[in-house]
Amino acid sequence: MAYTFEDIKTVGVIGAGLMGAGIAQVLMTSGYDVILNDMNADALSRARSSIGDRIDRLAEKGRITSKAAAAAKGRLKISADLSTLADAQLVIEAIIERLDIKQKLFTDLESIVGAQTILASNTSSLSIASIAKACENRGRVVGMHFFNPVPLMKLVEVIGGASTDQAVIDTTIALSDAMGKVPVLAKDGPGFIVNLGGRAYYTEALHIESEGVAAPEQIDRIMKMAAGFRMGPFELMDLTGMDVNFPVSRLIFEGYQSDPRLRTTAGHGYMVEAGLLGRKSGQGFYDYAEDGPKPPSPMPSPPVAGPVTALPVVLPEATDRFAGLVEKGLVAGTDDGKMPILVSPNGEDCTGVVARLGLDPKRTVAVDLSALALGVVTIMTAPGGSDVLEDVAAWLGKAGLHVEVIRDSPGFVAPRIIAMIVNLCCEMAQIGVGSPEDLGKAMTLGLNYPFNPLDHGDLLGAGRVLETMDALQDTTGSDRYRPSLWLKRRARLGLSLSADD
Ligand code: NAI
């Protein structure tokens, strides 16, 4: 039997780098004695002083008393000798991300620690089952995945491998709670919850860019202005570094048996080959070389000045969709052979609507009205040139809207990426990567998404998201866009996307 939560007084942390030092700090301020181990003595002394500095700063800011800070600092022991971990009831490993090295460490630990000691790994990409493989007692091996920076990021993914004992999972969850974190239970699989769930945002943006729909800067701007993301997908990739996000994307794609939903683009890999790693190399999707990093996305252009006159247009489909624009002076008229024809497709491209309704491609403009309340519209036309695009864009600008003109895309930019995020989260619920509740917590706390994807899908309407996905799949002919069974069933039954089986 492994130690229970109440037994845990001393925690061993192996690896005194970025993550290990953060984990040690939070344990210390939560009242645990910590034995911090690293093979590198310099790393240990650096970690001791950085942890001490950060705890002092917490006291300066009044977050903890100076007495509590002194007590917390007194709870740290550092040692380059693994045998000092014999006293720990739980050990968290945060060393280099190499399976062979982690496996060896775990088997070495088994000969040092007591029979009841829990062994946790902070791995972000290796399976817990494979780390535990060489251990005598695989039941005590568990995943405890923290996020950087550990003291600030609330989320912890607790991962049970195929053989992990339920009591070990329960203790790990209770310890995470005691550390002031929000634990979620993730299935042992590529990318767990957060790294898997984050793929839709990056990879769909990359696909949209690779199709020539819009440049990275424009996609970033749309996702921030029209969908509320704090950072655009390309800014984020530049921040994490292509040398990190490309291999992680590959690993997750391969781990999920080449599911096309998770496929990234060839261009993503070429960025790594070319050394365009992002901020760390001075150049990624944006240039950071001169005078340090600069804001990648310029402020959007101000609305075009001038009086707003009525714009007569043809609305061949449901006119109520355009009510928000009618309020601003859009007038639905009878076709005179010259007027712009406005459509607002859901998941289709402009070409698809033109073909379906037999419209004049040179006069048809597809308008994304999903962010009208935020003052943002995205418009696109079919290939071959448009006679009315400029007039429509100018009118929308005069009506006080921020206008993004993109090339033809099924689902525009924001609705397409959002549908992919919701669909992926549905699939994760379907295959049990986490419970709907835990998926929501993980996506908002781990990825800083502006919404819980399942709740957001409910807000949009599961039926509407399903329609977007079906149209995306039809238009592209790609299984990348196949709807999750979770989404299909709940849309058909009129259930919430968080409704469990
Ligand atoms: P790091 O490179 O900052 O620190 C690793 C430390 O482990 C170094 O001080 C190194 O000397 C030590 N080390 C390496 N092999 C060792 C061994 N056999 N025995 C004792 N010490 C050893 O790495 P970082 O970023 O702290 O990551 C550590 C682990 O945490 C990796 O498994 C990584 O995948 C995982 N992780 C990292 C995140 C991040 O954002 N950096 C986020 C979540 C997990």
Coordinates of C-alpha atoms and ligand atoms in Angstrom, one line a residue:
M1 CA 0.0 0.0 0.0
A2 CA 1.3 3.4 -0.9
Y3 CA 1.4 6.3 1.5
T4 CA -1.9 8.2 1.8
F5 CA -2.1 11.9 1.6
E6 CA -2.0 12.4 5.4
D7 CA 1.3 10.5 5.5
I8 CA 3.1 12.9 3.2
K9 CA 5.4 15.3 5.0
T10 CA 8.6 15.2 2.9
V11 CA 8.6 15.4 -0.9
G12 CA 11.7 14.7 -3.0
V13 CA 12.1 16.7 -6.2
I14 CA 14.6 15.5 -8.7
G15 CA 15.9 18.0 -11.3
A16 CA 16.6 21.5 -10.0
G17 CA 15.9 23.3 -13.4
L18 CA 13.1 25.5 -14.3
M19 CA 10.3 23.1 -13.4
G20 CA 11.9 21.3 -10.4
A21 CA 12.7 24.6 -8.7
G22 CA 9.1 25.9 -9.2
I23 CA 7.6 22.6 -7.9
A24 CA 10.0 22.7 -4.9
Q25 CA 9.0 26.3 -4.1
V26 CA 5.3 25.6 -4.2
L27 CA 5.7 22.6 -1.9
M28 CA 7.8 24.6 0.5
T29 CA 5.2 27.4 0.7
S30 CA 2.5 24.8 1.2
G31 CA 4.2 23.4 4.3
Y32 CA 6.1 20.4 2.9
D33 CA 9.7 19.6 3.6
V34 CA 11.5 19.3 0.3
I35 CA 14.7 17.4 -0.6
L36 CA 15.8 18.8 -4.0
N37 CA 18.2 16.6 -5.9
D38 CA 20.1 17.3 -9.1
M39 CA 23.2 15.6 -10.6
N40 CA 24.6 19.1 -11.2
A41 CA 25.7 20.9 -8.0
D42 CA 25.6 24.3 -9.6
A43 CA 22.0 23.8 -10.7
L44 CA 21.2 23.0 -7.0
S45 CA 22.8 26.1 -5.6
R46 CA 21.2 28.3 -8.4
A47 CA 17.8 26.7 -7.5
R48 CA 18.3 27.4 -3.8
S49 CA 19.0 31.1 -4.4
S50 CA 16.3 31.6 -7.0
I51 CA 13.7 29.9 -4.8
G52 CA 14.8 32.0 -1.8
D53 CA 14.6 35.2 -3.9
R54 CA 11.1 34.3 -5.1
I55 CA 9.8 33.5 -1.6
D56 CA 11.3 36.8 -0.4
R57 CA 9.5 38.6 -3.1
L58 CA 6.2 37.0 -2.1
A59 CA 6.8 38.3 1.4
E60 CA 7.7 41.8 0.1
K61 CA 4.5 41.9 -1.8
G62 CA 2.6 40.8 1.3
R63 CA 1.4 37.5 -0.2
I64 CA 2.9 35.7 2.8
T65 CA 4.2 36.9 6.1
S66 CA 8.0 37.2 6.6
K67 CA 7.7 34.5 9.3
A68 CA 6.0 32.1 6.8
A69 CA 8.7 33.0 4.2
A70 CA 11.5 32.1 6.7
A71 CA 9.7 28.9 7.6
A72 CA 9.3 28.0 3.9
K73 CA 12.9 28.6 3.2
G74 CA 13.9 26.5 6.2
R75 CA 12.1 23.5 4.6
L76 CA 14.5 23.0 1.8
K77 CA 17.4 20.6 1.7
I78 CA 19.5 20.3 -1.4
S79 CA 21.6 17.2 -2.3
A80 CA 23.3 15.8 -5.3
D81 CA 23.1 12.3 -3.7
L82 CA 20.0 10.4 -4.7
S83 CA 20.1 8.3 -1.5
T84 CA 19.0 11.3 0.6
L85 CA 15.6 10.7 -1.0
A86 CA 15.1 7.7 1.2
D87 CA 13.1 9.9 3.7
A88 CA 10.6 11.1 1.1
Q89 CA 7.0 9.8 1.0
L90 CA 6.6 11.1 -2.5
V91 CA 9.2 11.9 -5.2
I92 CA 8.5 14.1 -8.2
E93 CA 10.9 13.8 -11.1
A94 CA 11.5 16.8 -13.3
I95 CA 14.8 15.9 -15.1
I96 CA 15.6 15.8 -18.8
E97 CA 12.8 14.5 -21.1
R98 CA 14.4 11.2 -22.1
L99 CA 12.6 7.9 -21.6
D100 CA 15.8 5.8 -21.1
I101 CA 17.1 8.2 -18.5
K102 CA 13.8 8.5 -16.7
Q103 CA 13.3 4.7 -16.7
K104 CA 16.7 4.3 -15.1
L105 CA 16.1 6.9 -12.5
F106 CA 12.8 5.3 -11.5
T107 CA 14.4 1.8 -11.1
D108 CA 17.3 3.4 -9.1
L109 CA 14.7 5.1 -6.9
E110 CA 13.0 1.8 -6.2
S111 CA 16.1 0.6 -4.4
I112 CA 16.4 3.8 -2.3
V113 CA 12.9 4.8 -1.2
G114 CA 10.5 2.9 1.0
A115 CA 8.0 0.4 -0.4
Q116 CA 5.1 2.9 0.1
T117 CA 6.7 5.9 -1.5
I118 CA 4.9 7.3 -4.5
L119 CA 7.0 8.1 -7.6
A120 CA 5.6 10.9 -9.8
S121 CA 6.9 12.2 -13.1
N122 CA 6.5 15.7 -14.5
T123 CA 6.9 14.5 -18.0
S124 CA 5.0 16.4 -20.7
S125 CA 5.3 14.0 -23.5
L126 CA 6.3 10.5 -22.4
S127 CA 3.8 7.9 -21.3
I128 CA 3.6 7.1 -17.6
A129 CA 3.2 3.4 -18.5
S130 CA 6.5 3.4 -20.4
I131 CA 8.3 5.3 -17.6
A132 CA 6.9 2.7 -15.1
K133 CA 7.8 -0.2 -17.4
A134 CA 11.0 -1.2 -15.8
C135 CA 9.8 -0.7 -12.2
E136 CA 9.0 -3.6 -9.9
N137 CA 6.0 -1.8 -8.5
R138 CA 4.4 0.0 -11.4
G139 CA 1.3 0.7 -9.3
R140 CA 3.1 3.5 -7.5
V141 CA 4.2 5.4 -10.6
V142 CA 2.0 8.4 -11.5
G143 CA 2.1 11.5 -13.7
M144 CA 2.1 14.9 -12.1
H145 CA 2.3 17.4 -14.9
F146 CA 2.9 21.0 -13.8
F147 CA 3.0 24.0 -16.1
N148 CA 5.5 26.8 -16.5
P149 CA 5.8 29.0 -14.4
V150 CA 4.8 26.5 -11.7
P151 CA 4.1 29.1 -8.9
L152 CA 1.7 31.0 -11.2
M153 CA 0.0 28.2 -13.3
K154 CA -2.9 26.7 -11.3
L155 CA -3.3 23.5 -13.3
V156 CA -1.8 20.1 -12.6
E157 CA -2.6 17.1 -14.8
V158 CA -2.6 13.9 -12.7
I159 CA -2.0 11.0 -15.0
G160 CA -2.6 7.4 -14.2
G161 CA -0.7 4.9 -16.2
A162 CA -2.2 1.5 -17.2
S163 CA -1.0 0.0 -13.8
T164 CA -1.2 3.0 -11.5
D165 CA -3.1 2.2 -8.3
Q166 CA -6.2 4.3 -7.7
A167 CA -5.0 5.1 -4.2
V168 CA -1.8 6.6 -5.7
I169 CA -3.9 8.8 -8.0
D170 CA -6.1 9.9 -5.1
T171 CA -3.1 10.9 -3.0
T172 CA -1.5 12.8 -5.9
I173 CA -4.8 14.7 -6.5
A174 CA -5.0 15.5 -2.8
L175 CA -1.4 16.7 -2.7
S176 CA -2.0 18.9 -5.8
D177 CA -5.0 20.4 -3.9
A178 CA -2.9 21.0 -0.9
M179 CA -0.4 22.8 -3.1
G180 CA -3.1 25.3 -4.0
K181 CA -3.4 23.8 -7.5
V182 CA -6.4 22.7 -9.6
P183 CA -5.8 19.0 -10.4
V184 CA -7.4 17.3 -13.4
L185 CA -7.3 13.6 -14.1
A186 CA -5.9 12.9 -17.6
K187 CA -5.6 9.7 -19.4
D188 CA -2.1 8.4 -20.2
G189 CA -1.9 9.3 -23.9
P190 CA 0.1 11.6 -26.2
G191 CA -0.1 15.2 -24.9
F192 CA -2.4 14.3 -22.0
I193 CA -5.1 16.9 -22.0
V194 CA -3.5 20.3 -22.5
N195 CA -0.9 19.6 -25.1
L196 CA -3.3 17.6 -27.1
G197 CA -6.2 20.1 -26.7
G198 CA -3.9 22.9 -27.8
R199 CA -3.2 21.4 -31.2
A200 CA -6.4 22.6 -32.9
Y201 CA -5.5 26.2 -32.4
Y202 CA -2.0 26.0 -33.8
T203 CA -2.5 23.5 -36.6
E204 CA -5.7 24.9 -38.0
A205 CA -4.1 28.3 -38.1
L206 CA -1.2 26.7 -40.0
H207 CA -3.5 25.0 -42.4
I208 CA -5.4 28.3 -43.1
E209 CA -2.1 30.1 -43.7
S210 CA -0.8 27.3 -45.9
E211 CA -3.9 27.5 -48.1
G212 CA -3.1 31.2 -48.7
V213 CA -6.3 32.4 -47.0
A214 CA -4.5 34.9 -44.8
A215 CA -1.1 35.8 -43.5
P216 CA 0.0 34.9 -39.9
E217 CA -0.4 38.5 -38.8
Q218 CA -4.0 38.7 -40.1
I219 CA -5.0 35.3 -38.6
D220 CA -3.5 36.4 -35.2
R221 CA -5.4 39.7 -35.4
I222 CA -8.7 38.0 -36.2
M223 CA -8.3 35.4 -33.4
K224 CA -7.6 38.2 -30.9
M225 CA -10.2 40.7 -32.1
A226 CA -13.0 38.4 -33.2
A227 CA -12.5 35.4 -30.8
G228 CA -11.1 36.9 -27.7
F229 CA -7.8 35.0 -27.6
R230 CA -5.0 36.8 -25.7
M231 CA -2.4 35.8 -28.2
G232 CA -2.7 34.7 -31.8
P233 CA -1.7 31.2 -32.8
F234 CA 1.4 32.4 -34.6
E235 CA 2.5 34.7 -31.8
L236 CA 2.1 31.7 -29.4
M237 CA 4.2 29.5 -31.7
D238 CA 6.9 32.1 -31.8
L239 CA 6.8 32.3 -28.0
T240 CA 7.0 28.5 -27.3
G241 CA 9.5 28.0 -30.1
M242 CA 9.2 26.0 -33.3
D243 CA 11.8 23.5 -31.9
V244 CA 9.3 22.7 -29.2
N245 CA 5.8 23.0 -30.8
F246 CA 6.7 21.2 -34.1
P247 CA 8.1 18.0 -32.4
V248 CA 5.3 18.0 -29.9
S249 CA 2.8 18.3 -32.8
R250 CA 4.5 15.4 -34.6
L251 CA 4.6 13.3 -31.5
I252 CA 0.9 13.8 -30.7
F253 CA -0.1 13.2 -34.4
E254 CA 1.9 10.0 -34.5
G255 CA 0.8 8.9 -31.1
Y256 CA -2.8 9.2 -32.2
Q257 CA -2.1 7.0 -35.2
S258 CA -1.9 9.8 -37.7
D259 CA -5.4 11.2 -37.1
P260 CA -5.6 13.9 -39.7
R261 CA -7.4 16.2 -37.2
L262 CA -4.0 16.5 -35.5
R263 CA -1.8 16.9 -38.6
T264 CA 0.4 20.0 -38.8
T265 CA 1.7 21.4 -42.1
A266 CA 5.0 20.9 -44.0
G267 CA 5.8 24.6 -43.6
H268 CA 5.8 24.1 -39.8
G269 CA 8.6 21.6 -40.1
Y270 CA 10.5 23.8 -42.5
M271 CA 10.5 26.6 -40.0
V272 CA 12.6 24.3 -37.7
E273 CA 14.9 23.3 -40.5
A274 CA 15.5 26.9 -41.4
G275 CA 16.2 27.9 -37.8
L276 CA 13.2 30.1 -37.7
L277 CA 12.4 29.1 -34.2
G278 CA 10.6 32.2 -33.0
R279 CA 11.5 34.7 -30.3
K280 CA 14.5 32.6 -29.1
S281 CA 16.2 32.8 -32.6
G282 CA 15.1 36.4 -33.4
Q283 CA 12.9 35.3 -36.2
G284 CA 9.9 33.0 -36.5
F285 CA 6.6 34.0 -38.1
Y286 CA 7.6 37.5 -36.9
D287 CA 10.9 39.3 -36.9
Y288 CA 12.3 40.1 -33.4
A289 CA 15.8 40.9 -34.5
E290 CA 15.8 44.7 -34.3
D291 CA 15.7 46.5 -31.0
G292 CA 14.3 43.4 -29.2
P293 CA 10.8 42.0 -29.4
K294 CA 8.2 44.2 -30.8
P295 CA 4.4 43.8 -30.8
P296 CA 3.8 41.5 -33.7
S297 CA 0.3 42.5 -34.6
P298 CA -0.2 46.2 -35.6
M299 CA -3.3 47.9 -34.3
P300 CA -6.2 47.4 -36.7
S301 CA -6.9 50.1 -39.2
P302 CA -9.3 52.7 -38.0
P303 CA -12.8 52.6 -39.6
V304 CA -13.0 54.5 -42.9
A305 CA -14.4 58.0 -42.3
G306 CA -17.4 59.3 -44.2
P307 CA -21.1 59.3 -44.1
V308 CA -22.8 55.9 -44.1
T309 CA -25.2 55.6 -46.9
A310 CA -27.7 52.8 -47.5
L311 CA -26.2 49.8 -49.3
P312 CA -28.6 48.0 -51.5
V313 CA -27.7 44.3 -51.8
V314 CA -29.2 41.0 -52.7
L315 CA -29.6 38.6 -49.8
P316 CA -30.4 35.2 -51.4
E317 CA -30.6 33.4 -48.1
A318 CA -32.1 33.9 -44.7
T319 CA -32.2 37.7 -44.3
D320 CA -32.5 37.6 -40.5
R321 CA -28.8 36.7 -40.3
F322 CA -28.0 40.1 -41.6
A323 CA -30.3 42.0 -39.2
G324 CA -27.3 43.6 -37.5
L325 CA -26.1 45.0 -40.8
V326 CA -29.6 46.1 -41.8
E327 CA -29.6 48.2 -38.6
K328 CA -26.6 49.9 -40.0
G329 CA -28.1 50.7 -43.4
L330 CA -27.9 47.5 -45.4
V331 CA -31.0 47.3 -47.6
A332 CA -32.2 44.0 -49.1
G333 CA -33.3 44.8 -52.7
T334 CA -34.3 43.0 -55.9
D335 CA -31.4 42.1 -58.1
D336 CA -30.6 44.7 -60.7
G337 CA -27.8 42.7 -62.1
K338 CA -25.1 44.9 -60.5
M339 CA -25.8 44.9 -56.8
P340 CA -23.5 43.0 -54.4
I341 CA -24.9 39.7 -53.3
L342 CA -24.2 39.0 -49.6
V343 CA -24.1 35.5 -48.1
S344 CA -23.1 34.3 -44.7
P345 CA -22.2 30.6 -45.0
N346 CA -21.5 28.3 -42.1
G347 CA -18.5 26.1 -42.9
E348 CA -18.8 26.5 -46.7
D349 CA -16.5 28.7 -48.7
C350 CA -17.8 31.5 -50.9
T351 CA -17.3 29.3 -54.0
G352 CA -19.5 26.6 -52.5
V353 CA -22.4 29.0 -51.9
V354 CA -22.0 30.5 -55.3
A355 CA -22.2 27.0 -56.9
R356 CA -25.0 25.8 -54.6
L357 CA -27.3 28.8 -55.3
G358 CA -26.2 29.6 -58.8
L359 CA -25.0 33.1 -57.9
D360 CA -22.8 35.5 -59.9
P361 CA -19.3 34.9 -58.4
K362 CA -18.0 38.4 -59.2
R363 CA -20.8 40.0 -57.2
T364 CA -21.0 37.6 -54.3
V365 CA -19.3 38.4 -51.0
A366 CA -19.4 36.0 -48.0
V367 CA -19.6 37.8 -44.7
D368 CA -18.6 36.2 -41.3
L369 CA -21.1 37.8 -38.9
S370 CA -20.1 35.7 -35.9
A371 CA -18.1 38.6 -34.3
L372 CA -20.5 41.4 -35.3
A373 CA -21.2 42.2 -31.7
L374 CA -17.5 42.8 -31.2
G375 CA -17.4 45.2 -34.3
V376 CA -15.4 42.8 -36.4
V377 CA -16.4 41.3 -39.8
T378 CA -14.4 39.1 -42.1
I379 CA -15.3 39.0 -45.7
M380 CA -14.2 36.8 -48.7
T381 CA -15.1 36.2 -52.3
A382 CA -14.7 33.4 -54.7
P383 CA -11.5 33.2 -56.8
G384 CA -11.5 35.0 -60.2
G385 CA -11.9 38.6 -59.0
S386 CA -14.7 40.5 -57.6
D387 CA -16.5 43.6 -58.9
V388 CA -18.0 44.6 -55.5
L389 CA -15.5 43.6 -52.8
E390 CA -14.1 47.1 -52.4
D391 CA -17.5 48.7 -52.2
V392 CA -18.7 46.3 -49.6
A393 CA -15.5 46.6 -47.6
A394 CA -15.7 50.4 -47.7
W395 CA -19.3 50.4 -46.7
L396 CA -18.7 48.1 -43.7
G397 CA -15.8 50.3 -42.6
K398 CA -18.0 53.4 -42.8
A399 CA -20.6 51.6 -40.7
G400 CA -17.9 51.5 -38.0
L401 CA -16.8 47.9 -38.3
H402 CA -13.3 46.5 -38.4
V403 CA -13.1 44.6 -41.7
E404 CA -10.7 41.8 -42.5
V405 CA -10.6 40.7 -46.1
I406 CA -9.4 37.1 -46.6
R407 CA -9.2 34.7 -49.5
D408 CA -11.8 32.1 -49.9
S409 CA -11.9 29.7 -46.9
P410 CA -14.4 27.2 -45.7
G411 CA -15.6 28.6 -42.3
F412 CA -13.6 31.9 -42.7
V413 CA -10.9 32.1 -40.0
A414 CA -12.3 32.4 -36.5
P415 CA -15.4 30.1 -36.9
R416 CA -13.2 27.5 -38.6
I417 CA -10.5 27.5 -35.8
I418 CA -13.2 27.6 -33.1
A419 CA -15.1 24.7 -34.6
M420 CA -11.9 22.7 -34.7
I421 CA -11.2 23.5 -31.0
V422 CA -14.7 22.4 -30.0
N423 CA -14.6 19.3 -32.1
L424 CA -11.2 18.2 -30.8
C425 CA -12.4 18.8 -27.2
C426 CA -15.5 16.7 -28.0
E427 CA -13.3 13.9 -29.3
M428 CA -11.2 14.1 -26.2
A429 CA -14.3 13.6 -24.1
Q430 CA -15.3 10.7 -26.4
I431 CA -12.1 8.8 -26.0
G432 CA -11.9 9.6 -22.3
V433 CA -8.8 11.8 -22.2
G434 CA -10.6 13.6 -19.4
S435 CA -14.1 14.1 -18.0
P436 CA -16.0 17.0 -19.6
E437 CA -15.5 19.0 -16.4
D438 CA -11.7 18.4 -16.2
L439 CA -11.3 19.1 -19.9
G440 CA -12.9 22.5 -19.4
K441 CA -10.7 23.3 -16.4
A442 CA -7.6 22.1 -18.3
M443 CA -8.2 24.1 -21.4
T444 CA -9.0 27.3 -19.7
L445 CA -6.3 27.1 -17.0
G446 CA -3.6 25.3 -19.0
L447 CA -4.0 27.1 -22.3
N448 CA -5.5 30.4 -21.1
Y449 CA -8.3 29.9 -23.6
P450 CA -11.0 32.6 -23.4
F451 CA -13.6 29.9 -23.1
N452 CA -14.2 26.3 -22.1
P453 CA -14.6 24.6 -25.6
L454 CA -17.5 22.4 -24.6
D455 CA -19.4 25.4 -23.0
H456 CA -18.6 27.5 -26.0
G457 CA -19.9 24.8 -28.3
D458 CA -23.1 24.9 -26.3
L459 CA -23.3 28.6 -26.6
L460 CA -22.9 28.5 -30.4
G461 CA -25.2 25.5 -30.5
A462 CA -24.0 21.9 -30.9
G463 CA -26.1 21.7 -34.1
R464 CA -24.4 24.7 -35.6
V465 CA -20.9 23.4 -34.8
L466 CA -21.8 20.1 -36.3
E467 CA -23.1 22.0 -39.4
T468 CA -19.7 23.8 -39.6
M469 CA -17.7 20.6 -39.3
D470 CA -19.9 18.8 -41.9
A471 CA -19.5 21.7 -44.3
L472 CA -15.8 21.8 -43.7
Q473 CA -15.5 18.1 -44.4
D474 CA -17.7 18.3 -47.5
T475 CA -15.9 21.4 -48.9
T476 CA -12.3 20.1 -48.3
G477 CA -13.0 16.4 -48.7
S478 CA -10.7 15.9 -45.8
D479 CA -11.2 13.7 -42.8
R480 CA -9.3 16.3 -40.8
Y481 CA -12.7 17.9 -40.4
R482 CA -14.8 14.8 -39.6
P483 CA -17.0 15.6 -36.7
S484 CA -16.5 13.7 -33.4
L485 CA -19.2 11.2 -32.4
W486 CA -19.5 13.0 -29.2
L487 CA -20.5 16.2 -31.0
K488 CA -22.8 14.3 -33.5
R489 CA -24.7 12.5 -30.8
R490 CA -25.2 15.5 -28.6
A491 CA -26.2 17.7 -31.5
R492 CA -28.8 15.1 -32.7
L493 CA -30.2 14.5 -29.2
G494 CA -30.2 18.2 -28.3
L495 CA -27.9 17.6 -25.3
S496 CA -25.3 19.8 -23.8
L497 CA -21.7 19.0 -25.0
S498 CA -20.8 18.5 -21.4
A499 CA -23.4 15.7 -20.9
D500 CA -21.6 12.6 -19.9
D501 CA -22.6 9.1 -21.1
Ligands
NAI1 P1 15.7 22.0 -17.2 O1 16.7 21.6 -18.2 O2 15.5 23.4 -16.8 O3 16.1 21.2 -15.9 C1 16.4 19.8 -15.8 C2 17.4 19.6 -14.6 O4 17.5 18.2 -14.5 C3 18.8 20.1 -14.9 O5 19.2 20.9 -13.8 C4 19.6 18.8 -15.0 O6 20.9 19.0 -14.4 C5 18.8 17.8 -14.2 N1 19.0 16.4 -14.5 C6 19.1 15.9 -15.7 N2 19.2 14.6 -15.6 C7 19.3 14.3 -14.3 C8 19.4 13.0 -13.6 N3 19.5 11.9 -14.2 N4 19.4 13.1 -12.2 C9 19.3 14.3 -11.6 N5 19.1 15.5 -12.3 C10 19.1 15.5 -13.6 O7 14.3 21.3 -17.6 P2 12.9 21.7 -17.2 O8 12.4 22.7 -18.2 O9 12.8 22.0 -15.8 O10 12.1 20.3 -17.5 C11 12.2 19.2 -16.7 C12 11.1 18.2 -17.0 O11 9.9 18.8 -16.9 C13 11.1 17.6 -18.4 O12 10.7 16.2 -18.3 C14 10.1 18.4 -19.1 O13 9.5 17.7 -20.2 C15 9.1 18.6 -18.0 N6 8.2 19.8 -18.2 C16 8.8 21.0 -18.7 C17 8.0 22.1 -18.9 C18 8.5 23.4 -19.4 O14 7.7 24.3 -19.7 N7 9.8 23.6 -19.4 C19 6.5 22.0 -18.6 C20 6.1 20.8 -18.1 C21 6.9 19.7 -17.9

